[in-house]
Structures are given as C-alpha cells and as structure tokens.
Coordinates of C-alpha atoms and ligand atoms in Angstrom, one line a residue:
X226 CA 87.2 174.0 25.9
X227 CA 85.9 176.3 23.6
X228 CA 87.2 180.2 22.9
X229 CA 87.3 180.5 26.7
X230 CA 88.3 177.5 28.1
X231 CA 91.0 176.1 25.8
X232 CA 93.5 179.6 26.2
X233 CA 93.2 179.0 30.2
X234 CA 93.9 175.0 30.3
X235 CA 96.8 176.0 28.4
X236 CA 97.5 178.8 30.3
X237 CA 97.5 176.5 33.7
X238 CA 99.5 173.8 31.8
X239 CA 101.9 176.7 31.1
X240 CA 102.1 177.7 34.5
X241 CA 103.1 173.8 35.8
X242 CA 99.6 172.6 36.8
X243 CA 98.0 169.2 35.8
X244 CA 95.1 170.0 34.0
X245 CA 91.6 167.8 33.0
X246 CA 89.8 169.6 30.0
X247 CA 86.3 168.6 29.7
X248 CA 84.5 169.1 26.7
X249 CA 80.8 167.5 25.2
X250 CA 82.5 168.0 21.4
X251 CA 84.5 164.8 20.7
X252 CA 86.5 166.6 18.1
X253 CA 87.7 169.4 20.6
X254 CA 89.0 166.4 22.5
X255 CA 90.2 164.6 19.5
X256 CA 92.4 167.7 18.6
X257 CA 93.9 168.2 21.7
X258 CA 94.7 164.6 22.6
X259 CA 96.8 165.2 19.5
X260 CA 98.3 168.3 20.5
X261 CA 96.4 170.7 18.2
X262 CA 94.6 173.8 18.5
X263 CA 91.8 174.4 16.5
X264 CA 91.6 178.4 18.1
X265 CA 93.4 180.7 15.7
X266 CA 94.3 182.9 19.3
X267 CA 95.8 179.6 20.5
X268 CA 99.0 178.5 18.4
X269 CA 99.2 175.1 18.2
X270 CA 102.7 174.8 19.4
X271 CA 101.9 176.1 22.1
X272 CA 99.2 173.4 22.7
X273 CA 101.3 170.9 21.2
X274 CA 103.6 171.8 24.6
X275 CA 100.8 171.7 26.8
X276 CA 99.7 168.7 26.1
X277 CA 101.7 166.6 28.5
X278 CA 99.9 168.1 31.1
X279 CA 96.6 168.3 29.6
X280 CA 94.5 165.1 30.2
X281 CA 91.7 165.7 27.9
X282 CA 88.0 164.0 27.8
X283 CA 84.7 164.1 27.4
X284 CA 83.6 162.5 30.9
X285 CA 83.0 164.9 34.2
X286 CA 84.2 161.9 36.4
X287 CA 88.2 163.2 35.6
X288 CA 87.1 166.3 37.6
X289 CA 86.8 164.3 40.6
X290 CA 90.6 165.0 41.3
X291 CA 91.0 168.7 40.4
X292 CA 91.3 171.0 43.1
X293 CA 89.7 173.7 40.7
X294 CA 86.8 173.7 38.3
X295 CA 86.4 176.5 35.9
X296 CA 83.0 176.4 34.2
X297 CA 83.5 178.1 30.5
X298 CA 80.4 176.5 28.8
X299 CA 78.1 178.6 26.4
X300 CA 75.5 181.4 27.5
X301 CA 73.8 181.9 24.3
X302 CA 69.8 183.4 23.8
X303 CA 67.1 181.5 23.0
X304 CA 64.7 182.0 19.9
X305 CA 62.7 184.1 22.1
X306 CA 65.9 185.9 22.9
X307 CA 65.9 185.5 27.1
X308 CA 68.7 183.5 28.4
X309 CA 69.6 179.7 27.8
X310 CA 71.2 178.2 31.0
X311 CA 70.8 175.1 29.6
X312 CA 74.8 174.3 28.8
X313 CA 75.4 175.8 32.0
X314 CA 72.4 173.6 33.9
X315 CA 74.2 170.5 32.0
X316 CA 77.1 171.3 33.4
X317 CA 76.9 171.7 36.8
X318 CA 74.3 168.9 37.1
X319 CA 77.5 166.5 35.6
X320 CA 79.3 168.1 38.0
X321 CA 77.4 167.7 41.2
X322 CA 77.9 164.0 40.4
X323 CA 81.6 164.1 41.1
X324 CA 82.0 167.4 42.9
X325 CA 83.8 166.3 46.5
X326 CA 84.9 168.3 49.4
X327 CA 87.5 171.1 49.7
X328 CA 87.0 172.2 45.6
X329 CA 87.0 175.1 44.3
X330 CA 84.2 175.7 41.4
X331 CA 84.5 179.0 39.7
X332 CA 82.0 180.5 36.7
X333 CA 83.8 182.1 34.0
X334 CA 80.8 182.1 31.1
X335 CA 79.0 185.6 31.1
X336 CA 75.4 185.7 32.3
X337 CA 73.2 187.9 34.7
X338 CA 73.6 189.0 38.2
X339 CA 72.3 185.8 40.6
X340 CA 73.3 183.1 38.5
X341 CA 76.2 181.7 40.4
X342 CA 74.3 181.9 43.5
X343 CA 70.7 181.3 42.7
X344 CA 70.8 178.6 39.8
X345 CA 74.4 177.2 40.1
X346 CA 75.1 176.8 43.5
X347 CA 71.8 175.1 44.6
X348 CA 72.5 172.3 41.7
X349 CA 76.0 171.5 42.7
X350 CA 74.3 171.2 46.4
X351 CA 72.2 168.0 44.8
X352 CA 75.7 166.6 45.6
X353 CA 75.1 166.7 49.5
X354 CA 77.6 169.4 49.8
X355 CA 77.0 173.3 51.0
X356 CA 78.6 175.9 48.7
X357 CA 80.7 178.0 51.2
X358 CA 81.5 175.5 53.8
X359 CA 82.1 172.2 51.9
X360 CA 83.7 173.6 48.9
X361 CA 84.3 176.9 47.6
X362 CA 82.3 179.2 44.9
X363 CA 83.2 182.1 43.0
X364 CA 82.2 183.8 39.6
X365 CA 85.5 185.4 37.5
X366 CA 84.3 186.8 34.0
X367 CA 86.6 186.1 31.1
X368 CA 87.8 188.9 29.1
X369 CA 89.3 187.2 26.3
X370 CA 89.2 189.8 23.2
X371 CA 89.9 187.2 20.4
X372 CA 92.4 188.9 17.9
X373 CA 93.9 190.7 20.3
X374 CA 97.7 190.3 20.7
X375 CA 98.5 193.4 22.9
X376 CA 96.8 192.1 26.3
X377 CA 97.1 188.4 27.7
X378 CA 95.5 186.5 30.2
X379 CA 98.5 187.3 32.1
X380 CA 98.6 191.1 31.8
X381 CA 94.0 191.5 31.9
X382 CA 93.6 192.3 35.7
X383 CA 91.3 189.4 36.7
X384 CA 87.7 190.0 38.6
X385 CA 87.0 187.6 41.2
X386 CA 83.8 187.7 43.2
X387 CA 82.8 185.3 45.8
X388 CA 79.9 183.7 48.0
X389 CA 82.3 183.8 51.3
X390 CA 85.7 186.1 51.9
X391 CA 87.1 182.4 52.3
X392 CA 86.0 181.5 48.6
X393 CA 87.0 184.8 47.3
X394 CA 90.7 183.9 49.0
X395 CA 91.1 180.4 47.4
X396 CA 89.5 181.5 43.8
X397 CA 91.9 184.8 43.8
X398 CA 94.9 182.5 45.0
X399 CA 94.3 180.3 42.2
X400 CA 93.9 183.0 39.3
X401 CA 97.2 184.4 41.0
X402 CA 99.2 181.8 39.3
X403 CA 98.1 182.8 35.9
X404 CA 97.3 186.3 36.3
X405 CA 99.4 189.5 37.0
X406 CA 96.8 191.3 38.3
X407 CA 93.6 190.3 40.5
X408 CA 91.0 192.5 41.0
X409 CA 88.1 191.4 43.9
X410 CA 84.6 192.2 44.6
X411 CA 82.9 191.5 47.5
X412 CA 79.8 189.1 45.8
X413 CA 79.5 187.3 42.5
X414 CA 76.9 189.4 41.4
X415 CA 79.3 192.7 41.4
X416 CA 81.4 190.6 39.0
X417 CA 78.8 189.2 36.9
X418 CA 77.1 192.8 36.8
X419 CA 81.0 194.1 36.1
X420 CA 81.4 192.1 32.5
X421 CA 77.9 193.0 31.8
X422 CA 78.9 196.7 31.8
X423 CA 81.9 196.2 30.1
X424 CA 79.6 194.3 27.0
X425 CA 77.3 197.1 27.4
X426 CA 79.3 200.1 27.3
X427 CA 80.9 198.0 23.6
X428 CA 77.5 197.5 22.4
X429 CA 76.2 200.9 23.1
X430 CA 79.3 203.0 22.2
X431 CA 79.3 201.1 18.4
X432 CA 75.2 201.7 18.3
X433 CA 76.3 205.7 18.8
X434 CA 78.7 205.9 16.4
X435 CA 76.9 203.6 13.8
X436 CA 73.8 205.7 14.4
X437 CA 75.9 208.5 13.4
X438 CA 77.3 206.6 10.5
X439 CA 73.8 206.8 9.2
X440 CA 73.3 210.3 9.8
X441 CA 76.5 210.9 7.7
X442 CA 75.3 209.1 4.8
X443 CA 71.8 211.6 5.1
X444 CA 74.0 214.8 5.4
X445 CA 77.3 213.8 2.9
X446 CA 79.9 214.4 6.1
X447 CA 82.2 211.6 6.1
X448 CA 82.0 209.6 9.4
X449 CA 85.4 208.3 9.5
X450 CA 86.7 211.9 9.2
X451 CA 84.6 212.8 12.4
X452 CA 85.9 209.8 14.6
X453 CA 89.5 210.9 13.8
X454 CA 88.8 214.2 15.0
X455 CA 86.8 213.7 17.7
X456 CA 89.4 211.2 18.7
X457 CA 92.6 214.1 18.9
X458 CA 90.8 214.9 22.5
X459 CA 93.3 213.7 24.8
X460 CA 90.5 213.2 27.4
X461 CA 86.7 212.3 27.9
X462 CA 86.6 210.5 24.5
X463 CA 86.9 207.2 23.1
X464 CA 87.4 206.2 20.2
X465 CA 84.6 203.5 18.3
X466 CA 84.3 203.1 15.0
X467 CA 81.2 202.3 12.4
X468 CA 80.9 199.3 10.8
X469 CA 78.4 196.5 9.2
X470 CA 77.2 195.6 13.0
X471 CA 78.0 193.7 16.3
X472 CA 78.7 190.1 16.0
X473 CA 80.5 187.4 17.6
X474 CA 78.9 185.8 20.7
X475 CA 79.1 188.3 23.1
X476 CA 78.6 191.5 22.1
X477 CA 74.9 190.6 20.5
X478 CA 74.1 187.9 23.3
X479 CA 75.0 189.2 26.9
X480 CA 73.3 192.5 27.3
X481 CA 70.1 190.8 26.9
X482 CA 71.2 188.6 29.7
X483 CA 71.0 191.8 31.9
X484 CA 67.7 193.0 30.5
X485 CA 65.8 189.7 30.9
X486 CA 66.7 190.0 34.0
X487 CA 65.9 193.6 34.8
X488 CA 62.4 193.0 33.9
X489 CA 61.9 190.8 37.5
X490 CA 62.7 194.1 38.8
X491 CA 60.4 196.1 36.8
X492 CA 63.3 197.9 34.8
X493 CA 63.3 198.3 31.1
X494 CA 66.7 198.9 30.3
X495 CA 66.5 201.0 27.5
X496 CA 70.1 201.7 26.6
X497 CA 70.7 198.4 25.6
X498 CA 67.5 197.7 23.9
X499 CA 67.7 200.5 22.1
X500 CA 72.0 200.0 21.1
X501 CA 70.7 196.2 20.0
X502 CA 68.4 198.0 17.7
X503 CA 70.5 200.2 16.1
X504 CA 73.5 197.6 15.8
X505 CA 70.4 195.4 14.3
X506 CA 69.4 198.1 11.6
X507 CA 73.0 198.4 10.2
X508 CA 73.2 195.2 8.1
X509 CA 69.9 196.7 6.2
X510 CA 71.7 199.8 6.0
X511 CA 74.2 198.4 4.5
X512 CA 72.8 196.3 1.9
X513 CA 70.5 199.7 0.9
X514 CA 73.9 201.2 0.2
X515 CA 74.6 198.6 -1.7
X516 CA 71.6 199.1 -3.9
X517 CA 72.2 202.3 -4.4
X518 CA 75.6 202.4 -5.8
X519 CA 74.2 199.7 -8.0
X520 CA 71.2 201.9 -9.2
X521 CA 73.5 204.8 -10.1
X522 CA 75.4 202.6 -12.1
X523 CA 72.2 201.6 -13.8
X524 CA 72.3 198.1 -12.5
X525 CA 70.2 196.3 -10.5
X526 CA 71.3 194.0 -7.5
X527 CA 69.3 191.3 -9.3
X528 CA 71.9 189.1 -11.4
X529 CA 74.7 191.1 -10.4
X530 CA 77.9 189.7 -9.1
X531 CA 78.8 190.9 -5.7
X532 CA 82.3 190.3 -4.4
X533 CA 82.4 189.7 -0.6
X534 CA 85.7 189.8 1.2
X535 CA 85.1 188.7 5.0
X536 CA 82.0 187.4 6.3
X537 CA 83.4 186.5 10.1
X538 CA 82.4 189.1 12.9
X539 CA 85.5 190.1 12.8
X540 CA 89.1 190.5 11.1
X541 CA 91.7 188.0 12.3
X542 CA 89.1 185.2 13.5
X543 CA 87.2 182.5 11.8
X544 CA 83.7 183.1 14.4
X545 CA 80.9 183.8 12.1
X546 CA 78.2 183.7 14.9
X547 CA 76.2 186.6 14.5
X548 CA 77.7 188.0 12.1
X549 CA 76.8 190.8 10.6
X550 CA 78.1 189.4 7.3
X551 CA 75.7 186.8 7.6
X552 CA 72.8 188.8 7.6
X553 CA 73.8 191.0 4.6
X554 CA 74.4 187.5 2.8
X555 CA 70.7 186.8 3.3
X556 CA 69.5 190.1 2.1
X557 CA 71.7 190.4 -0.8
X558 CA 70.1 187.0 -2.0
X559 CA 66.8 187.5 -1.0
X560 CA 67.6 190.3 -3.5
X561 CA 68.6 188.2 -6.2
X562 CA 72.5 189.3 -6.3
X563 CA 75.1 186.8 -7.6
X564 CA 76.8 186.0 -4.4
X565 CA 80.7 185.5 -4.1
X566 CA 82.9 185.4 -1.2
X567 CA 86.4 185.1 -0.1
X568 CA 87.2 184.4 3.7
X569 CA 90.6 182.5 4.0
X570 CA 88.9 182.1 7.9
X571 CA 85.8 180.6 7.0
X572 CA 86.0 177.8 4.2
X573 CA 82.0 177.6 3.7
X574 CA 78.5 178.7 4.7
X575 CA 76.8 176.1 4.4
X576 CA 73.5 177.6 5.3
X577 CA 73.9 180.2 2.7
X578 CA 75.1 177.0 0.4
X579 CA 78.6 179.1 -0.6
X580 CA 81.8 178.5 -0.6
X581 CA 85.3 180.8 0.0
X582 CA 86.4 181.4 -3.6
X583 CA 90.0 182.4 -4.1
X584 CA 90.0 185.9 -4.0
X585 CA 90.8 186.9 -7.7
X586 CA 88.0 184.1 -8.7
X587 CA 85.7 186.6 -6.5
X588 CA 86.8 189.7 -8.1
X589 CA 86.8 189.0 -11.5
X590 CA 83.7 190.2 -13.5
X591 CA 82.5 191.2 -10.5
X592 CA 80.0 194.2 -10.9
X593 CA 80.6 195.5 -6.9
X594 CA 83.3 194.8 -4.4
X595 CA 82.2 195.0 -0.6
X596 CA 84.6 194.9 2.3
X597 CA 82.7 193.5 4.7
X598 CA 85.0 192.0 7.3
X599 CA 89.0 193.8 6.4
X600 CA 91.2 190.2 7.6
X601 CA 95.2 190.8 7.7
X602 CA 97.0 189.9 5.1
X603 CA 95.4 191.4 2.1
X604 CA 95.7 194.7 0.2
X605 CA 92.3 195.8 0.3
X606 CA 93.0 199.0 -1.9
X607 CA 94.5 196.8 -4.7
X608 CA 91.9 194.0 -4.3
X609 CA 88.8 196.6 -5.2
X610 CA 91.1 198.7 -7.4
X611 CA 89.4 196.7 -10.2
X612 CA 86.0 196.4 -9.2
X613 CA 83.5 198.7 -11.2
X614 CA 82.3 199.7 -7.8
X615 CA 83.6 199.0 -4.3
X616 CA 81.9 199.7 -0.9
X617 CA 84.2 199.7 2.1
X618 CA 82.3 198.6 5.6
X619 CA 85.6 199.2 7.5
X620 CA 87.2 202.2 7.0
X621 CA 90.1 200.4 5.5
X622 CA 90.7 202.1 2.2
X623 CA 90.5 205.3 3.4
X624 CA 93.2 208.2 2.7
X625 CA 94.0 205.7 -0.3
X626 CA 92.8 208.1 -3.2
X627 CA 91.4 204.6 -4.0
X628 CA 87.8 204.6 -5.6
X629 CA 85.9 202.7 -3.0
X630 CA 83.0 204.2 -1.1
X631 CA 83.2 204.4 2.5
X632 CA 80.2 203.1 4.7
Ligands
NAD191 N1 84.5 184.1 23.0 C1 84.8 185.2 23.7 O1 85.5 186.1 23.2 C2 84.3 185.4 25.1 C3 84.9 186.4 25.9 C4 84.5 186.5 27.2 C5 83.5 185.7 27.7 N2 82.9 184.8 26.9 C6 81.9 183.9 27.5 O2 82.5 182.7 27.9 C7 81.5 181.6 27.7 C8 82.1 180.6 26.7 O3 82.2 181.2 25.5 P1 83.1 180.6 24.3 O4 83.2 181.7 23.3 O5 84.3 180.0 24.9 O6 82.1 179.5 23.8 P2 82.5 178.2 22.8 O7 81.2 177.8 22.2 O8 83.7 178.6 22.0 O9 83.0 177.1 23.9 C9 82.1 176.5 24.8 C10 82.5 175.1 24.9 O10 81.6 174.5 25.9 C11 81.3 173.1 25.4 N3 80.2 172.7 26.2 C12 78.9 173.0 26.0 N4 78.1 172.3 26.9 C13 79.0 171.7 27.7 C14 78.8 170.8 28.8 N5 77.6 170.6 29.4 N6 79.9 170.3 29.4 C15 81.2 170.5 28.9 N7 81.4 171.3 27.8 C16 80.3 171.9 27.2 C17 81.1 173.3 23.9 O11 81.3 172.1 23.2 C18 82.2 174.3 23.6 O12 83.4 173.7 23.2 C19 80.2 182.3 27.3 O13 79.5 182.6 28.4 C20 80.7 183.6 26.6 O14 79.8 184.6 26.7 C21 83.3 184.6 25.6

C-alpha cells in the first residue's frame, strides 16, 4: 500500500469493487482505517470515500476471499547493489498460505525478466496449487509517475503479460475495469523487460544530457539554451533536461535489476552502467560548483551558510530516497558548510540531523542560495533575489534577468 499499491486500491474502490489492502506498516493501515492518505498523489478525500470499501490490515489471511491479488511490495538494491527479492519472497510466501483456487495473482513491483515465473510462481506452488491451471499468473508493470496530474491510471495504456493466454484473459479483464487502455504481451518477461526499458531509456536520456551539462560548464555554452533549441525539432528529439541527478526509487534502482541479470547471460550492459555513472557524478559536480562560486567570492565553503531549497528527488513529492539532494547534503558537510534547508515536503533528515527551516529563516544571512529541488508554490526568482550568490540546479530562474547561476 505504498506509492503503488494505495492509488490502485482506491482506484478499484472507485470503480465498485470490495477491496482488502495488505500492508506490513501498521501506520499505512492505521491511516487508511481512518480514511487518510498519507500519498501527496492520493487526496485524502478521495480515500476518505474509498474507504467504505476498503478493508484494510496487516494479515495475508483477508486475501483468502479476493478474486485478485496485486503484489506492489518494494524491489530495492542491496548494499552490494544486485537485486533484493526479499519483500517480494515475504510476500508471496504469506501468500501461498492462503492463496486458493480460481485467483488471480498479478506482479506489479518492477524487477528483471524471469521473476514472475522463476522465483514467484514456484513459491506460491508451496501452496499445493499449479500456476496456470489452479489459479492464474500474470506480471502488469506500474507506471505511476508521482507528480504527474496529466495521465491517470485510467488514461496509462496498461501492459499485461501472462504465463497462459487464459491468465493473460482474466488479468487483462480485470485491469479493464480500471484502465482505458490494455496493452498485452504474450509472456511476463516481455512486460517485465518492457518497464525495464522504459526506466532505462529515463536513466540514460538524463545521463546524456547531464553529461552535456558538464561539458557546458568546460566550454561557457549554456545548457539550458541548447535543450530549448534542440527541442524546436518537431521530430526525432526528446526533450530531457539536466539537473542535480536521478533519484526516487526507480530510476536509480531498476536498471540494475536488468544488468544483474544480464550477467547470467554473459552480457555487460554498458548503457546503463555507464548512465548510472554519470547520473552518480552529478551530485559531485554540483557541490564543485558550489565551491567555486564561493571561491570567487573569496569565501570558503567552510563556515559558510548555504541555503537549500528542496532536498526531495523531485518537485511536488515528499520521496527523498535517493536523492540527489541527499548526497550534496553529505558533501557540503563533509566540507564544513553551514547547512540550512527549506522543504515544506520533507519536515527533517534525520540522518543529516536537520530540520526544514521556514524559508526566509534559510535565506537570511545566507552566504549562497542553491535550488536544488524547484517544489510549486514558491517564487524561486524572488527567494534567491537576496542571496549574495544563488546556484540554480533546475533551470527555474532562467530568462528572469535574475542573478542566479544556472547548473
Ligand atoms: N513509486 C513509483 O513511482 C513507482 C512507479 C512504478 C513502479 N514502481 C515499483 O513498484 C514497486 C513498489 O514501489 P512503491 O514506490 O509503491 O514502494 P513503497 O515503499 O512506497 O510501497 C511498498 C509497500 O509495501 C509494503 N511491504 C513491504 N513488504 C511487504 C510484505 N511482505 N507484505 C505486504 N506489504 C509489504 C511496505 O510497507 C510499503 O508500504 C517497486 O517495485 C517499484 O519499483 C514504483
């Protein structure tokens, strides 16, 4: 019931279907028992009027009477970064336990080509029945862009892969009542291998253009200025911008999925190892930036007060996994800077022991302003227009004749 699971329950509800939500985190359960979202994507109205038909809880045996299943659980990396099936292992093995004939268990979570049929199917089997012939088994990737307001659930054509045409039939069918669009493949692994690619070409279209950012700085062109022109071609171009990095939990995570597993089949995939690297370097890039609008100004970053304004991944959301605000955090203090920042999304990192500041409390005295993560609602151009120095991540100020420097 997380980012994933919590916009489809309520999409279900929506549609007229009873709905069981199953989560480990007592206080995802706690919240929607009381009719609240804790999603910023997900109003909490609209949860609040779900909520009749949403039987929340943290035990698997509720699932006993759903004719569907959707499995949303993480996929993240471990320290090692090769995939962690773990969540996913938990789950199906709570599953299997109450999993009865004639269901319908689909995979929405992102992982590699194989896992539905290699590593979930045989654990739900521990429950004496046969994926395919005692209940049904499909993968359907979720391709929730959180922020986004322009494309729903309703109107993202849904891809559906199947281990039988019969499964493919029942999991499409089922999608149908929530989705405008279906799109099928004829195995799971086209449709895990499909979300893959549409992480990949992300990751490796920002790495480009971020690449390029750096290359700008070298050579004094400004990088923004290039994207909008390159982006007048009607055709065979699309538009990404730089920025501080890749967070959130996809972007970062799920190629590696795919090139952990292309190593069984003695492929190095080099595109993605090589975007993650790039993406990886910006942070650092950013921070010497940093440093160097300091040093002209005679200062150095030690003891001087840096003004952050967002830290999430990304503007509009409170996820600060991965982000790329994190890491320039930790570099700017390893450097001895004053740290301040203001995120009205994320009240406190506790790792980095700060708190969200109200944003003139950042600003003033500050010695540098650096839009890191640009969230709705505030002026950026008149928040840095009093900063001795401001360094724009974003793009945000540009064409403002404002005095911020752009990434
Ligand atoms: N967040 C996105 O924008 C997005 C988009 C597309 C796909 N995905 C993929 O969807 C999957 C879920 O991502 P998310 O962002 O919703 O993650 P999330 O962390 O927001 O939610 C996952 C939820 O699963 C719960 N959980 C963990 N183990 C469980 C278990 N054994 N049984 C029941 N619940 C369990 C967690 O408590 C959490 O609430 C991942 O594979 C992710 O890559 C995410």
């Amino acid at each position: 019931m997380g980012y994933v699971g919590l916009p489809i329950a309520v999409a279900f509800a929506g549609a007229g279907h009873d709905v069981v939500a199953v989560d480990v985190d007592p206080r995802k359960i706690g919240e929607l028992r009381a009719g609240r979202s804790y999603i910023e994507d997900v109003p909490s109205a609209t949860v609040a009027a779900a909520a009749p038909r949403i039987e929340a809880t943290t035990r698997y045996a509720a699932l006993a009477s759903c004719d569907a299943v959707l499995i949303c659980v993480p996929t993240p990396l471990t320290a090692n970064r090769e995939p962690d099936l773990g969540p996913l292992v938990t789950a199906a093995r709570g599953l299997s336990e109450v999993l009865r004939r004639g269901q319908l268990v689909v995979l929405e979570s992102t992982t590699y080509p194989g896992t539905t049929r290699e590593r979930l199917a045989p654990i739900l089997e521990k429950s004496g029945l046969v994926a395919g012939t005692d209940f049904h088994l499909a993968y359907s990737p979720e391709r929730v862009d959180p922020g986004r307001t322009d494309y729903t659930l309703r109107t993202t054509p849904k891809v559906v892969g199947a281990i039988t045409p019969a499964c493919l039939e029942h999991a499409a069918r089922l999608y149908g009542e929530v989705c405008d669009t279906i799109v099928r493949v004829s195995t799971p692994e086209a449709a895990e291998l499909a979300k893959l690619l549409e992480n990949i070409f992300r990751s490796v279209n920002i790495a480009l253009v971020n690449e390029l950012a750096m290359l700008c700085d070298r050579m004094k062109i400004d990088i923004w200025e290039v994207v909008d022109a390159a982006s007048t071609k009607p055709y065979g171009f699309m538009r990404f911008e730089p920025g501080p990095g890749m967070g959130g939990h996809c972007l970062p995570v799920d190629p590696f999925y795919l090139s952990w597993r292309a190593r069984e089949f003695d492929m190095a995939t080099e595109f993605i190892e090589l975007a993650g690297k790039v993406n990886q370097q910006m942070p650092y890039h950013c921070v010497a930036k940093v440093e160097r609008l300091l040093n002209d100004a005679g200062k150095p970053v030690r003891g001087s007060k840096i003004a952050l304004l967002g830290v999430s991944y990304k503007a509009g959301v409170s996820d600060v996994r991965e982000s790329p605000g994190l890491k320039i955090v930790t570099l700017l203090a390893a450097l001895g800077a004053d740290l301040h920042y203001h995120d009205a999304y994320v009240p406190e990192l506790r790792e980095q022991g700060l708190r969200c500041e109200p944003l003139d409390d950042v600003l003033a005295g500050c010695d540098l302003a650096l839009i890191v993560t640009a969230h709705p609602g505030i002026d950026h151009d008149a928040a840095v227009a009093g900063a001795p120095l401001a360094l724009d991540l974003r793009g945000v100020t540009r064409g403002s004749g404002g005095h911020a420097v752009l990434l």
